[in-house]
Amino acid sequence: DLLALSSMSATDLDDWLARDYDVESPVYLFVYSIHDRSSDPRCCRWSVVWPVGPGCVTEDKITAWRHVQLETLADDLGSTVEMHYGYFGAITKTAGPEIAAVRQFRLGTTDLALRKEIERLAHTTPVMDEVEGWSCQDWIKALMRRMAASGVVAESVCNDVLSKACT
């Protein structure tokens, strides 16, 4: 049936891994240390995430996370490699041992519609890696400010989480 085909094409490509069900689910800012330089907050990867899959509201049984983050791209320019950032949409990753070492900051609890709004806002948040000193953290900060302006998270929570993540 045509209606079934059109709804199938609208599903997320990562649904095979873990579906984002229409349930209340916590949303976090994850801060991953890179290269064991955790004392410098600029040496961290930031990601807005939420658990997905069956049982996703039971935090001791999380099997996968939906990540909204920039990806690092390498541009080979002869003898040098120039790094760039890009956003290609949210991705689902299985929950592995690296989650235990992540600094987690809870942004609140959302339903599926608000999580889809986070993904929509991410697509409209500009990537400005041509600006010297700009980083993926700056992109997440801009996204989180858009989330607060749209009512996805409380502005006070956004400011508090950003303050804590930057230390």
N, C-alpha and C. Protein backbone atom coordinates (compact mmCIF):
# COMPACT_ATOMS: atom_id res chain seq x y z
N ASP A 1 0.84 -1.17 0.00
CA ASP A 1 0.00 0.00 0.00
C ASP A 1 0.88 1.24 0.00
N LEU A 2 0.46 2.27 -0.72
CA LEU A 2 1.27 3.47 -0.93
C LEU A 2 1.53 4.21 0.36
N LEU A 3 0.53 4.29 1.25
CA LEU A 3 0.71 4.98 2.52
C LEU A 3 1.78 4.28 3.36
N ALA A 4 1.78 2.97 3.39
CA ALA A 4 2.79 2.22 4.14
C ALA A 4 4.17 2.45 3.57
N LEU A 5 4.30 2.49 2.24
CA LEU A 5 5.61 2.75 1.63
C LEU A 5 6.12 4.14 1.96
N SER A 6 5.24 5.14 1.93
CA SER A 6 5.70 6.50 2.22
C SER A 6 6.12 6.64 3.68
N SER A 7 5.43 5.96 4.60
CA SER A 7 5.85 6.05 6.00
C SER A 7 7.14 5.27 6.23
N MET A 8 7.35 4.18 5.46
CA MET A 8 8.60 3.42 5.59
C MET A 8 9.78 4.26 5.14
N SER A 9 9.61 5.04 4.08
CA SER A 9 10.72 5.84 3.58
C SER A 9 11.05 6.97 4.52
N ALA A 10 10.12 7.33 5.41
CA ALA A 10 10.37 8.43 6.34
C ALA A 10 11.05 7.95 7.62
N THR A 11 11.25 6.63 7.77
CA THR A 11 11.89 6.14 8.98
C THR A 11 13.38 6.44 8.93
N ASP A 12 13.96 6.45 10.08
CA ASP A 12 15.38 6.75 10.19
C ASP A 12 16.20 5.55 9.76
N LEU A 13 17.32 5.81 9.10
CA LEU A 13 18.19 4.73 8.64
C LEU A 13 18.78 3.91 9.79
N ASP A 14 18.86 4.51 10.99
CA ASP A 14 19.42 3.80 12.14
C ASP A 14 18.38 3.01 12.91
N ASP A 15 17.11 3.00 12.45
CA ASP A 15 16.07 2.27 13.18
C ASP A 15 16.39 0.79 13.35
N TRP A 16 17.15 0.21 12.44
CA TRP A 16 17.50 -1.21 12.56
C TRP A 16 18.33 -1.45 13.81
N LEU A 17 19.10 -0.44 14.24
CA LEU A 17 19.97 -0.59 15.40
C LEU A 17 19.19 -0.41 16.69
N ALA A 18 18.44 0.67 16.78
CA ALA A 18 17.63 0.95 17.96
C ALA A 18 16.69 2.10 17.61
N ARG A 19 15.44 1.84 17.67
CA ARG A 19 14.42 2.82 17.29
C ARG A 19 14.23 3.85 18.40
N ASP A 20 13.95 5.08 18.00
CA ASP A 20 13.61 6.14 18.95
C ASP A 20 12.10 6.13 19.13
N TYR A 21 11.65 5.51 20.21
CA TYR A 21 10.22 5.35 20.47
C TYR A 21 9.62 6.64 21.00
N ASP A 22 8.33 6.79 20.84
CA ASP A 22 7.63 7.97 21.33
C ASP A 22 7.31 7.80 22.81
N VAL A 23 8.37 7.91 23.62
CA VAL A 23 8.26 7.83 25.08
C VAL A 23 9.06 8.99 25.67
N GLU A 24 8.76 9.33 26.90
CA GLU A 24 9.56 10.33 27.60
C GLU A 24 10.96 9.76 27.81
N SER A 25 11.97 10.53 27.46
CA SER A 25 13.34 10.04 27.55
C SER A 25 14.26 11.19 27.97
N PRO A 26 15.27 10.90 28.78
CA PRO A 26 16.20 11.96 29.18
C PRO A 26 17.11 12.35 28.02
N VAL A 27 17.49 13.63 28.00
CA VAL A 27 18.43 14.16 27.02
C VAL A 27 19.62 14.72 27.80
N TYR A 28 20.82 14.45 27.28
CA TYR A 28 22.05 14.83 27.97
C TYR A 28 22.99 15.58 27.04
N LEU A 29 23.90 16.32 27.64
CA LEU A 29 25.12 16.75 26.98
C LEU A 29 26.18 15.77 27.44
N PHE A 30 26.82 15.09 26.50
CA PHE A 30 27.94 14.20 26.80
C PHE A 30 29.22 14.94 26.45
N VAL A 31 30.21 14.85 27.33
CA VAL A 31 31.53 15.43 27.09
C VAL A 31 32.55 14.30 27.17
N TYR A 32 33.12 13.96 26.00
CA TYR A 32 34.11 12.90 25.89
C TYR A 32 35.50 13.51 25.92
N SER A 33 36.40 13.00 26.75
CA SER A 33 37.79 13.44 26.71
C SER A 33 38.48 12.82 25.50
N ILE A 34 39.35 13.59 24.88
CA ILE A 34 40.10 13.12 23.72
C ILE A 34 41.58 13.12 24.06
N HIS A 35 42.25 12.03 23.76
CA HIS A 35 43.71 11.92 23.94
C HIS A 35 44.15 12.14 25.37
N ASP A 36 43.31 11.75 26.33
CA ASP A 36 43.65 11.85 27.76
C ASP A 36 44.06 13.26 28.17
N ARG A 37 43.48 14.28 27.52
CA ARG A 37 43.78 15.67 27.91
C ARG A 37 42.55 16.28 28.57
N SER A 38 41.97 15.55 29.50
CA SER A 38 40.70 15.96 30.10
C SER A 38 40.80 17.26 30.88
N SER A 39 41.99 17.72 31.23
CA SER A 39 42.12 18.97 31.97
C SER A 39 41.81 20.18 31.10
N ASP A 40 41.87 20.04 29.79
CA ASP A 40 41.56 21.13 28.88
C ASP A 40 40.20 20.87 28.24
N PRO A 41 39.16 21.68 28.61
CA PRO A 41 37.83 21.42 28.06
C PRO A 41 37.75 21.58 26.54
N ARG A 42 38.71 22.29 25.92
CA ARG A 42 38.70 22.43 24.46
C ARG A 42 39.17 21.14 23.77
N CYS A 43 39.69 20.18 24.54
CA CYS A 43 40.15 18.91 23.97
C CYS A 43 39.11 17.81 24.19
N CYS A 44 37.86 18.18 24.14
CA CYS A 44 36.78 17.23 24.36
C CYS A 44 35.80 17.27 23.19
N ARG A 45 35.19 16.12 22.91
CA ARG A 45 34.10 16.05 21.93
C ARG A 45 32.80 16.19 22.69
N TRP A 46 31.92 17.05 22.20
CA TRP A 46 30.62 17.25 22.82
C TRP A 46 29.54 16.67 21.93
N SER A 47 28.48 16.18 22.58
CA SER A 47 27.39 15.56 21.85
C SER A 47 26.10 15.71 22.66
N VAL A 48 24.99 16.05 22.00
CA VAL A 48 23.68 16.01 22.64
C VAL A 48 23.13 14.62 22.35
N VAL A 49 22.73 13.89 23.40
CA VAL A 49 22.36 12.48 23.23
C VAL A 49 21.13 12.12 24.05
N TRP A 50 20.49 11.02 23.64
CA TRP A 50 19.41 10.43 24.42
C TRP A 50 19.39 8.93 24.14
N PRO A 51 18.92 8.14 25.13
CA PRO A 51 18.86 6.69 24.93
C PRO A 51 17.74 6.34 23.96
N VAL A 52 17.96 5.30 23.16
CA VAL A 52 16.96 4.81 22.22
C VAL A 52 16.89 3.29 22.29
N GLY A 53 15.83 2.75 21.76
CA GLY A 53 15.65 1.31 21.73
C GLY A 53 14.67 0.84 22.78
N PRO A 54 14.38 -0.45 22.77
CA PRO A 54 13.45 -1.01 23.76
C PRO A 54 14.02 -0.81 25.16
N GLY A 55 13.16 -0.41 26.06
CA GLY A 55 13.61 -0.19 27.43
C GLY A 55 14.46 1.05 27.59
N CYS A 56 14.36 2.00 26.66
CA CYS A 56 15.27 3.15 26.67
C CYS A 56 15.06 4.06 27.87
N VAL A 57 13.96 3.93 28.56
CA VAL A 57 13.76 4.78 29.74
C VAL A 57 14.34 4.15 30.99
N THR A 58 14.78 2.90 30.92
CA THR A 58 15.42 2.23 32.04
C THR A 58 16.93 2.37 31.86
N GLU A 59 17.53 3.31 32.58
CA GLU A 59 18.92 3.67 32.32
C GLU A 59 19.93 2.55 32.57
N ASP A 60 19.58 1.54 33.35
CA ASP A 60 20.53 0.44 33.57
C ASP A 60 20.50 -0.57 32.43
N LYS A 61 19.59 -0.41 31.47
CA LYS A 61 19.48 -1.35 30.36
C LYS A 61 19.63 -0.65 29.01
N ILE A 62 20.30 0.46 28.95
CA ILE A 62 20.44 1.20 27.70
C ILE A 62 21.37 0.44 26.76
N THR A 63 20.89 0.20 25.54
CA THR A 63 21.71 -0.50 24.56
C THR A 63 22.22 0.42 23.46
N ALA A 64 21.60 1.59 23.30
CA ALA A 64 22.03 2.50 22.24
C ALA A 64 21.69 3.94 22.60
N TRP A 65 22.45 4.85 21.99
CA TRP A 65 22.26 6.29 22.20
C TRP A 65 22.13 6.97 20.85
N ARG A 66 21.28 7.97 20.77
CA ARG A 66 21.15 8.81 19.57
C ARG A 66 22.02 10.03 19.81
N HIS A 67 22.97 10.29 18.90
CA HIS A 67 23.95 11.38 19.04
C HIS A 67 23.71 12.48 18.02
N VAL A 68 23.70 13.71 18.50
CA VAL A 68 23.70 14.88 17.63
C VAL A 68 25.04 15.55 17.89
N GLN A 69 25.92 15.49 16.88
CA GLN A 69 27.28 16.00 17.02
C GLN A 69 27.87 16.26 15.65
N LEU A 70 28.94 17.04 15.63
CA LEU A 70 29.67 17.24 14.39
C LEU A 70 30.61 16.08 14.14
N GLU A 71 30.85 15.82 12.87
CA GLU A 71 31.84 14.81 12.48
C GLU A 71 33.07 15.55 11.97
N THR A 72 34.23 14.96 12.22
CA THR A 72 35.49 15.54 11.76
C THR A 72 35.82 14.98 10.39
N LEU A 73 36.17 15.86 9.47
CA LEU A 73 36.50 15.47 8.10
C LEU A 73 37.91 15.94 7.79
N ALA A 74 38.68 15.11 7.12
CA ALA A 74 40.05 15.48 6.73
C ALA A 74 40.05 15.82 5.25
N ASP A 75 40.68 16.94 4.91
CA ASP A 75 40.81 17.39 3.52
C ASP A 75 42.29 17.35 3.17
N ASP A 76 42.67 16.39 2.34
CA ASP A 76 44.07 16.22 1.96
C ASP A 76 44.45 17.28 0.92
N LEU A 77 45.34 18.17 1.32
CA LEU A 77 45.78 19.24 0.43
C LEU A 77 47.26 19.06 0.10
N GLY A 78 47.57 17.99 -0.59
CA GLY A 78 48.98 17.72 -0.92
C GLY A 78 49.71 17.19 0.28
N SER A 79 50.66 17.97 0.79
CA SER A 79 51.48 17.50 1.90
C SER A 79 50.86 17.79 3.27
N THR A 80 49.77 18.55 3.30
CA THR A 80 49.12 18.87 4.58
C THR A 80 47.71 18.30 4.60
N VAL A 81 47.21 18.09 5.80
CA VAL A 81 45.84 17.65 5.98
C VAL A 81 45.12 18.73 6.78
N GLU A 82 44.06 19.27 6.21
CA GLU A 82 43.27 20.29 6.88
C GLU A 82 42.00 19.64 7.41
N MET A 83 41.72 19.87 8.69
CA MET A 83 40.55 19.28 9.32
C MET A 83 39.36 20.23 9.20
N HIS A 84 38.19 19.65 8.94
CA HIS A 84 36.94 20.39 8.86
C HIS A 84 35.89 19.64 9.65
N TYR A 85 34.81 20.34 9.98
CA TYR A 85 33.67 19.73 10.63
C TYR A 85 32.49 19.69 9.67
N GLY A 86 31.60 18.75 9.89
CA GLY A 86 30.37 18.66 9.13
C GLY A 86 29.28 18.02 9.96
N TYR A 87 28.03 18.42 9.69
CA TYR A 87 26.89 17.78 10.34
C TYR A 87 26.07 17.08 9.28
N PHE A 88 25.87 15.79 9.44
CA PHE A 88 25.17 14.98 8.45
C PHE A 88 23.93 14.32 9.02
N GLY A 89 23.49 14.77 10.17
CA GLY A 89 22.32 14.21 10.82
C GLY A 89 22.70 13.43 12.06
N ALA A 90 21.69 13.16 12.88
CA ALA A 90 21.91 12.39 14.11
C ALA A 90 22.24 10.95 13.75
N ILE A 91 23.04 10.33 14.62
CA ILE A 91 23.41 8.94 14.40
C ILE A 91 23.16 8.14 15.68
N THR A 92 22.86 6.87 15.50
CA THR A 92 22.64 5.98 16.64
C THR A 92 23.87 5.11 16.80
N LYS A 93 24.36 5.04 18.04
CA LYS A 93 25.53 4.21 18.35
C LYS A 93 25.17 3.29 19.50
N THR A 94 25.71 2.08 19.47
CA THR A 94 25.50 1.18 20.59
C THR A 94 26.21 1.73 21.82
N ALA A 95 25.69 1.37 22.97
CA ALA A 95 26.28 1.79 24.23
C ALA A 95 27.45 0.89 24.55
N GLY A 96 28.64 1.44 24.61
CA GLY A 96 29.83 0.67 24.90
C GLY A 96 30.48 1.12 26.19
N PRO A 97 31.64 0.58 26.50
CA PRO A 97 32.32 0.91 27.76
C PRO A 97 32.76 2.37 27.84
N GLU A 98 32.90 3.06 26.69
CA GLU A 98 33.32 4.46 26.72
C GLU A 98 32.29 5.36 27.42
N ILE A 99 31.04 4.91 27.50
CA ILE A 99 29.99 5.69 28.15
C ILE A 99 30.31 5.89 29.64
N ALA A 100 30.97 4.92 30.27
CA ALA A 100 31.29 5.02 31.69
C ALA A 100 32.24 6.18 31.97
N ALA A 101 33.07 6.56 31.00
CA ALA A 101 34.05 7.63 31.21
C ALA A 101 33.53 9.00 30.75
N VAL A 102 32.33 9.06 30.22
CA VAL A 102 31.78 10.31 29.70
C VAL A 102 31.25 11.16 30.84
N ARG A 103 31.53 12.45 30.77
CA ARG A 103 30.88 13.38 31.70
C ARG A 103 29.49 13.64 31.14
N GLN A 104 28.45 13.36 31.95
CA GLN A 104 27.07 13.48 31.51
C GLN A 104 26.38 14.61 32.25
N PHE A 105 25.69 15.46 31.49
CA PHE A 105 24.95 16.58 32.06
C PHE A 105 23.51 16.48 31.56
N ARG A 106 22.59 16.25 32.45
CA ARG A 106 21.19 16.07 32.06
C ARG A 106 20.55 17.41 31.69
N LEU A 107 19.94 17.44 30.51
CA LEU A 107 19.27 18.65 30.03
C LEU A 107 17.78 18.64 30.32
N GLY A 108 17.23 17.48 30.56
CA GLY A 108 15.80 17.37 30.82
C GLY A 108 15.25 16.10 30.23
N THR A 109 13.92 16.01 30.21
CA THR A 109 13.22 14.86 29.66
C THR A 109 12.33 15.36 28.52
N THR A 110 12.34 14.63 27.41
CA THR A 110 11.58 15.06 26.24
C THR A 110 10.80 13.89 25.65
N ASP A 111 9.80 14.25 24.85
CA ASP A 111 9.10 13.24 24.06
C ASP A 111 9.71 13.21 22.67
N LEU A 112 9.22 12.31 21.83
CA LEU A 112 9.78 12.14 20.50
C LEU A 112 9.70 13.42 19.67
N ALA A 113 8.60 14.16 19.78
CA ALA A 113 8.46 15.40 18.99
C ALA A 113 9.56 16.40 19.34
N LEU A 114 9.88 16.54 20.61
CA LEU A 114 10.96 17.47 21.00
C LEU A 114 12.32 16.96 20.56
N ARG A 115 12.53 15.64 20.59
CA ARG A 115 13.81 15.10 20.11
C ARG A 115 13.95 15.32 18.61
N LYS A 116 12.86 15.19 17.87
CA LYS A 116 12.89 15.50 16.43
C LYS A 116 13.17 16.98 16.22
N GLU A 117 12.68 17.83 17.11
CA GLU A 117 12.97 19.27 17.03
C GLU A 117 14.46 19.53 17.27
N ILE A 118 15.08 18.81 18.18
CA ILE A 118 16.53 18.93 18.39
C ILE A 118 17.26 18.60 17.09
N GLU A 119 16.86 17.52 16.44
CA GLU A 119 17.50 17.13 15.18
C GLU A 119 17.27 18.19 14.10
N ARG A 120 16.06 18.77 14.05
CA ARG A 120 15.77 19.82 13.07
C ARG A 120 16.62 21.06 13.35
N LEU A 121 16.72 21.45 14.61
CA LEU A 121 17.54 22.60 14.98
C LEU A 121 19.01 22.37 14.63
N ALA A 122 19.48 21.15 14.81
CA ALA A 122 20.87 20.83 14.48
C ALA A 122 21.14 21.05 12.99
N HIS A 123 20.17 20.69 12.15
CA HIS A 123 20.34 20.88 10.71
C HIS A 123 20.42 22.36 10.32
N THR A 124 19.87 23.23 11.16
CA THR A 124 19.87 24.67 10.85
C THR A 124 20.95 25.44 11.61
N THR A 125 21.73 24.75 12.43
CA THR A 125 22.81 25.40 13.17
C THR A 125 24.05 25.44 12.29
N PRO A 126 24.54 26.64 11.99
CA PRO A 126 25.67 26.73 11.04
C PRO A 126 26.97 26.14 11.58
N VAL A 127 27.69 25.51 10.69
CA VAL A 127 29.04 25.00 10.96
C VAL A 127 29.99 26.09 10.47
N MET A 128 30.76 26.66 11.40
CA MET A 128 31.61 27.81 11.06
C MET A 128 33.08 27.50 11.31
N ASP A 129 33.54 26.35 10.80
CA ASP A 129 34.91 25.94 11.09
C ASP A 129 35.95 26.78 10.36
N GLU A 130 35.52 27.69 9.49
CA GLU A 130 36.49 28.58 8.86
C GLU A 130 36.91 29.72 9.80
N VAL A 131 36.20 29.87 10.92
CA VAL A 131 36.52 30.88 11.92
C VAL A 131 37.63 30.33 12.82
N GLU A 132 38.72 31.04 12.91
CA GLU A 132 39.86 30.56 13.72
C GLU A 132 39.45 30.41 15.18
N GLY A 133 39.80 29.27 15.77
CA GLY A 133 39.49 29.00 17.17
C GLY A 133 38.12 28.38 17.39
N TRP A 134 37.31 28.29 16.32
CA TRP A 134 35.97 27.71 16.44
C TRP A 134 36.11 26.20 16.56
N SER A 135 35.21 25.57 17.34
CA SER A 135 35.30 24.12 17.54
C SER A 135 33.92 23.49 17.58
N CYS A 136 33.91 22.18 17.69
CA CYS A 136 32.64 21.47 17.77
C CYS A 136 31.87 21.85 19.04
N GLN A 137 32.59 22.25 20.10
CA GLN A 137 31.90 22.71 21.31
C GLN A 137 31.11 23.97 21.02
N ASP A 138 31.66 24.86 20.18
CA ASP A 138 30.95 26.09 19.82
C ASP A 138 29.65 25.77 19.08
N TRP A 139 29.68 24.74 18.24
CA TRP A 139 28.49 24.34 17.51
C TRP A 139 27.43 23.80 18.48
N ILE A 140 27.85 22.97 19.43
CA ILE A 140 26.90 22.43 20.42
C ILE A 140 26.34 23.57 21.27
N LYS A 141 27.18 24.53 21.66
CA LYS A 141 26.68 25.68 22.43
C LYS A 141 25.62 26.43 21.64
N ALA A 142 25.86 26.66 20.36
CA ALA A 142 24.88 27.36 19.51
C ALA A 142 23.60 26.53 19.40
N LEU A 143 23.73 25.22 19.22
CA LEU A 143 22.57 24.34 19.16
C LEU A 143 21.78 24.40 20.46
N MET A 144 22.47 24.33 21.59
CA MET A 144 21.78 24.36 22.89
C MET A 144 21.08 25.69 23.11
N ARG A 145 21.66 26.79 22.66
CA ARG A 145 20.98 28.09 22.76
C ARG A 145 19.71 28.09 21.90
N ARG A 146 19.77 27.47 20.73
CA ARG A 146 18.58 27.34 19.89
C ARG A 146 17.54 26.45 20.56
N MET A 147 18.00 25.40 21.22
CA MET A 147 17.09 24.51 21.95
C MET A 147 16.37 25.28 23.06
N ALA A 148 17.10 26.14 23.77
CA ALA A 148 16.50 26.94 24.83
C ALA A 148 15.52 27.96 24.24
N ALA A 149 15.89 28.62 23.17
CA ALA A 149 15.02 29.61 22.53
C ALA A 149 13.74 28.97 22.01
N SER A 150 13.81 27.70 21.61
CA SER A 150 12.64 26.98 21.08
C SER A 150 11.82 26.31 22.18
N GLY A 151 12.28 26.38 23.42
CA GLY A 151 11.55 25.77 24.53
C GLY A 151 11.79 24.29 24.70
N VAL A 152 12.80 23.74 24.01
CA VAL A 152 13.11 22.32 24.16
C VAL A 152 13.73 22.05 25.53
N VAL A 153 14.59 22.96 25.98
CA VAL A 153 15.17 22.90 27.32
C VAL A 153 15.01 24.28 27.96
N ALA A 154 14.97 24.30 29.27
CA ALA A 154 14.88 25.58 29.99
C ALA A 154 16.19 26.34 29.82
N GLU A 155 16.10 27.64 29.64
CA GLU A 155 17.30 28.46 29.46
C GLU A 155 18.22 28.36 30.67
N SER A 156 17.65 28.31 31.88
CA SER A 156 18.48 28.21 33.09
C SER A 156 19.24 26.89 33.12
N VAL A 157 18.61 25.81 32.69
CA VAL A 157 19.28 24.50 32.63
C VAL A 157 20.39 24.54 31.59
N CYS A 158 20.09 25.11 30.44
CA CYS A 158 21.09 25.23 29.37
C CYS A 158 22.32 25.99 29.87
N ASN A 159 22.10 27.14 30.50
CA ASN A 159 23.22 27.94 31.00
C ASN A 159 24.00 27.21 32.08
N ASP A 160 23.31 26.52 32.98
CA ASP A 160 23.97 25.78 34.05
C ASP A 160 24.82 24.64 33.49
N VAL A 161 24.26 23.89 32.54
CA VAL A 161 24.99 22.76 31.94
C VAL A 161 26.21 23.26 31.18
N LEU A 162 26.05 24.32 30.40
CA LEU A 162 27.20 24.86 29.65
C LEU A 162 28.28 25.35 30.60
N SER A 163 27.89 25.98 31.69
CA SER A 163 28.88 26.45 32.67
C SER A 163 29.66 25.27 33.26
N LYS A 164 28.98 24.20 33.62
CA LYS A 164 29.61 23.03 34.21
C LYS A 164 30.50 22.30 33.18
N ALA A 165 30.02 22.20 31.95
CA ALA A 165 30.77 21.47 30.91
C ALA A 165 32.05 22.19 30.54
N CYS A 166 32.09 23.49 30.68
CA CYS A 166 33.27 24.27 30.28
C CYS A 166 34.34 24.32 31.35
N THR A 167 34.12 23.65 32.47
CA THR A 167 35.14 23.67 33.52
C THR A 167 35.86 22.35 33.60
